[in-house]
XYZ file of C-alpha atoms in Angstrom:
264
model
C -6.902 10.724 4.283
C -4.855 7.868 6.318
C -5.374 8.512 10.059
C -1.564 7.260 10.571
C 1.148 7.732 8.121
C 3.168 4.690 8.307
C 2.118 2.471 6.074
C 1.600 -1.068 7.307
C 3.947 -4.301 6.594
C 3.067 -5.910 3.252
C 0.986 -8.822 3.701
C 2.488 -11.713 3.799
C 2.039 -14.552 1.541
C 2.184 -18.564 0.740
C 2.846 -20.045 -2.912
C -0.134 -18.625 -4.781
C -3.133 -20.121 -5.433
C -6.650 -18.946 -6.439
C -8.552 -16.028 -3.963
C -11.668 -16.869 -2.352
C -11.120 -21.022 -1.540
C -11.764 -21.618 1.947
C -8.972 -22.753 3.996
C -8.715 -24.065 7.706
C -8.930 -20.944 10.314
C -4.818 -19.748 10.942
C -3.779 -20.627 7.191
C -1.925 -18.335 5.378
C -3.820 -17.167 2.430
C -1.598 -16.177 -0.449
C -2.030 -13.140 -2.863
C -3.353 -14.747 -6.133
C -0.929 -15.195 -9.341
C -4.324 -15.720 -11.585
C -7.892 -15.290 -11.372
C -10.188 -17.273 -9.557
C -11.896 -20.346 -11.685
C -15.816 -19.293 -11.178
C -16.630 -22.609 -13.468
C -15.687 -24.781 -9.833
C -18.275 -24.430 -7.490
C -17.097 -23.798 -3.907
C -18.378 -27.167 -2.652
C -15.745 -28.739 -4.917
C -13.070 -26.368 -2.975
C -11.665 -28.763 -0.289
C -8.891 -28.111 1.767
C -6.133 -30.948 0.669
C -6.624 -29.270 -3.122
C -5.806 -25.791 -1.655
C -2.464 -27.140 0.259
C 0.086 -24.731 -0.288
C 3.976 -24.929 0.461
C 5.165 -23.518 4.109
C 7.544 -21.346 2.599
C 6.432 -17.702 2.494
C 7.886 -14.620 0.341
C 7.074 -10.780 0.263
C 5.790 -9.011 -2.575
C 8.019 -6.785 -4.510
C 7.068 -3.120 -3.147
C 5.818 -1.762 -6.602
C 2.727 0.726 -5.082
C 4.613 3.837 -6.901
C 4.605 2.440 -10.386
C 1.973 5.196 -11.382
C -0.470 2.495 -13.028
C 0.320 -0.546 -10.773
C -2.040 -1.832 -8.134
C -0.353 -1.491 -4.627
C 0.411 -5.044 -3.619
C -0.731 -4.061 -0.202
C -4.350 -3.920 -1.941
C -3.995 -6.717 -4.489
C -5.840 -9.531 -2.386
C -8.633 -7.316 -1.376
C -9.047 -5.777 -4.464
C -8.680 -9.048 -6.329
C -11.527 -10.118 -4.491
C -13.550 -7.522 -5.426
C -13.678 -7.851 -8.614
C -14.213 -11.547 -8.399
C -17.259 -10.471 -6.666
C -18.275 -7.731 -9.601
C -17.468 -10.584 -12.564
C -20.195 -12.800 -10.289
C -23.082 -10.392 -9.975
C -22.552 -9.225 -6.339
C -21.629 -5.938 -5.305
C -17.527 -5.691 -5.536
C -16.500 -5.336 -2.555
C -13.548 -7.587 -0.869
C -12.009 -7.827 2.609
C -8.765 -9.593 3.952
C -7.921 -9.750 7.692
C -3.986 -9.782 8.522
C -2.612 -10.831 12.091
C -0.060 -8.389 13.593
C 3.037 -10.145 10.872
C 0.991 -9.150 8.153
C 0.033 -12.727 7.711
C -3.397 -12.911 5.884
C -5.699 -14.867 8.359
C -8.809 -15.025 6.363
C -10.690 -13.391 3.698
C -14.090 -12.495 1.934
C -16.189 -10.711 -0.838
C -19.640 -9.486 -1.096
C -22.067 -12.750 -2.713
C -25.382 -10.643 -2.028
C -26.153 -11.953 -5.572
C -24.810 -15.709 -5.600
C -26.375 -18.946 -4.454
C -23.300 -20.893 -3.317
C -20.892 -19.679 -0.608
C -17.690 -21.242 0.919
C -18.705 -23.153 4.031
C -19.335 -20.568 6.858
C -20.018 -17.993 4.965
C -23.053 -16.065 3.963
C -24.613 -15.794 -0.098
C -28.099 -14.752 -1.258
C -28.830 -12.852 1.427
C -28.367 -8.456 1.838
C -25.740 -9.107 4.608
C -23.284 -11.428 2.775
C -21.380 -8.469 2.857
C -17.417 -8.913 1.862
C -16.272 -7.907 5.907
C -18.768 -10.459 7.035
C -17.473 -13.688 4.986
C -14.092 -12.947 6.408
C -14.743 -12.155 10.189
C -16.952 -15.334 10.367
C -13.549 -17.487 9.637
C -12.638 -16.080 13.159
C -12.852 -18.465 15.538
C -14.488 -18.006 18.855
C -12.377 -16.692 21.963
C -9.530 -17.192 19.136
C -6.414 -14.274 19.626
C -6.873 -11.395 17.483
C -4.639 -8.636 19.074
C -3.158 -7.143 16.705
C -5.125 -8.033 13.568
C -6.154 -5.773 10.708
C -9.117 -5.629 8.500
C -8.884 -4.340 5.151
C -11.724 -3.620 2.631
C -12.046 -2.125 -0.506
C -14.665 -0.265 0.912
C -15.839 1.941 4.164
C -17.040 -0.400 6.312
C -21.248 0.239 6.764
C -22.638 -0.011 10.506
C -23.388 -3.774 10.382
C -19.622 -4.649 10.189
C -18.759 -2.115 11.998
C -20.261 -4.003 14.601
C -19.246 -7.152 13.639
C -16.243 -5.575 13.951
C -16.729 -5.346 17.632
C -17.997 -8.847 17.749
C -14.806 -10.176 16.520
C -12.887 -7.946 18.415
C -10.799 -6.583 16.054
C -9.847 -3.076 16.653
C -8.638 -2.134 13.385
C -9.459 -1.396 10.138
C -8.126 0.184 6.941
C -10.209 1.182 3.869
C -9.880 2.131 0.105
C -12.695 3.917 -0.721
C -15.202 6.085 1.135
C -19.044 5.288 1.287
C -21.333 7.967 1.267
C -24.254 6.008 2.193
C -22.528 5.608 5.543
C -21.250 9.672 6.080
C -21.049 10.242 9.666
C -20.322 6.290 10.845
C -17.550 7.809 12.538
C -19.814 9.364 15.035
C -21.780 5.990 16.744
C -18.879 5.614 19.184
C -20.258 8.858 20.872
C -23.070 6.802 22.169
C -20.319 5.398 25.013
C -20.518 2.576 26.304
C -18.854 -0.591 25.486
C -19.419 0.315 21.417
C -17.449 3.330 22.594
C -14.351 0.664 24.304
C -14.191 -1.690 21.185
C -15.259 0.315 18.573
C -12.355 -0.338 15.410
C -9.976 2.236 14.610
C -10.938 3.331 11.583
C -7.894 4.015 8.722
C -8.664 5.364 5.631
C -9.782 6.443 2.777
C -5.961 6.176 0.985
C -4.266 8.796 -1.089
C -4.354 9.059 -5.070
C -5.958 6.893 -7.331
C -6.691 3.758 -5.175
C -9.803 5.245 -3.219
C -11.681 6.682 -6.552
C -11.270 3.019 -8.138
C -12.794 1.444 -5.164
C -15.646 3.512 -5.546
C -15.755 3.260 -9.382
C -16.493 -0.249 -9.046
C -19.016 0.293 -6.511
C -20.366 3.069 -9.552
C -19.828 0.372 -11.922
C -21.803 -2.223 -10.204
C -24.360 0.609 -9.999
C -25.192 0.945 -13.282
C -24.888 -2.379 -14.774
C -27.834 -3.366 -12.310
C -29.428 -0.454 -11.363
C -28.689 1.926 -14.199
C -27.439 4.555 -12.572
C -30.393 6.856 -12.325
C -31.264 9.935 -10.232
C -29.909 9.160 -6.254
C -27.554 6.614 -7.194
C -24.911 8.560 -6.543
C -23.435 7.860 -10.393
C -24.505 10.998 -11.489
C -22.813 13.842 -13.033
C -18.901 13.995 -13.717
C -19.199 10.311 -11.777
C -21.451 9.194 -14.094
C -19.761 9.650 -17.656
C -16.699 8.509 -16.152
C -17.991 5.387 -15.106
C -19.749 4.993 -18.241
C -16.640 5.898 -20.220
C -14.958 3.119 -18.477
C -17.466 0.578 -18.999
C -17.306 1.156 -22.527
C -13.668 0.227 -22.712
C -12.708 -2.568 -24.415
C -12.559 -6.348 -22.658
C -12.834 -4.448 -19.438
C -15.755 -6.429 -18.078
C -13.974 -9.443 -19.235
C -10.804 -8.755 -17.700
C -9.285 -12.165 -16.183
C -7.451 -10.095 -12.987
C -8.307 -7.109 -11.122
C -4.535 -5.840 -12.124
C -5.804 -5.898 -15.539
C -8.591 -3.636 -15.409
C -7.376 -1.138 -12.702
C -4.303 -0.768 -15.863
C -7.298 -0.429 -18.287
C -9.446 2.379 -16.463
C -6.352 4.139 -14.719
C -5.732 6.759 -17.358
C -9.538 7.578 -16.239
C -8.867 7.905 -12.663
């Protein structure tokens, strides 16, 4: 459950373009309109193609359409299954300054070879909350900023949390590989004084389809066995919805969270 009841200002967006293209640290970083081209190689990315107009709008407030993805989530999630349709575990993370204006983002590219510059690929800690703290710059002013991720953050950006100094963060879906993170702020300390505030998981269907792509991502590389966690009830509902129809293939996260959400 949400820690704090009010729910947060949309985020605030730019004319859209494509997720995931690196933009100069303080852009605003719009909420895509249409997937992400994975044919263009981020080096190819630069800057003056990703100029976007100065005029900003708010999303339509659509989060209780009962098989809608909450706008609040869209970027995030967007980026998360970017991340899945590449290989890498599907996970995406969006930090917001205290306006709701997006400030930077990132997804998991564990599995990739290429990466937008300053960010991490190939490696186990190109983690999705690690691509978008690094776009932080150094002694830069992050009071009030926001962090949100798909998923629970696990202890190595929790602490790059702390690193970045910013103090809060808001996710989808639990992790059970990280049960009891909440606790490492009893060691005291200065981990103790700048350790994030931690919001989340969210209500309803939301948190179980951050962790069924998680499952997802599970089974398509690992199989799913014994310890996985994709066992069970878990399991032949993930497998149910990978069996569905052009889900794989779908061309926006909005399009598959409508596909699997009479499964959720």
């Amino acid at each position: 459950m949400i820690d704090n009841p009010t729910r947060p200002p949309p985020l605030s967006v730019s004319s859209p373009i494509p997720p995931a293209r690196p933009l100069p640290p303080g852009h605003p970083m719009p909420l895509p309109s249409q997937p992400h081209d994975p044919h263009v190689p981020p080096s190819h990315q630069t800057p003056q193609t990703q100029a976007t107009s100065e005029a900003t709008a708010r999303v339509p407030d659509t989060a209780n359409a009962p098989d809608t993805l909450d706008p609040l989530w869209q970027l995030p999630f967007e980026l998360a299954w970017e991340a899945l349709q590449a290989g890498s575990r599907p996970v995406g993370a969006v930090v917001v300054d205290r306006a709701g204006q997006v400030v930077a983002v990132g997804r998991n590219r564990s599995q990739e070879s290429v990466a937008p510059p300053g960010q991490l690929a190939g490696t186990n800690i190109a983690h999705a909350e690690i691509n978008a703290l690094a776009q932080l710059p150094a002694r830069g002013d992050t009071d009030g900023h926001r962090l949100y991720t798909t998923l629970e953050p696990c202890l190595l950006c929790s602490s790059a949390l702390i690193h970045s100094h910013v103090r809060h963060v808001v996710y989808a879906a639990p992790d059970p590989v990280w049960r009891g993170i909440e606790r490492v702020p009893g060691v005291g300390g200065l981990i103790a004084d700048r350790w994030a505030r931690r919001e989340g998981p969210v209500e309803g269907p939301l948190a179980v389809f951050g962790a069924l792509l998680m499952q997802m991502w599970e089974v398509l590389h690992n199989g799913g066995g014994v310890g996985s966690g994709v066992e069970g009830d878990a399991g032949r509902t993930v497998r149910r919805c990978l069996a569905i129809d052009g889900l794989l293939d779908a061309p926006t996260v909005h399009r598959a969270y409508i596909l699997v959400r009479p499964h959720l």
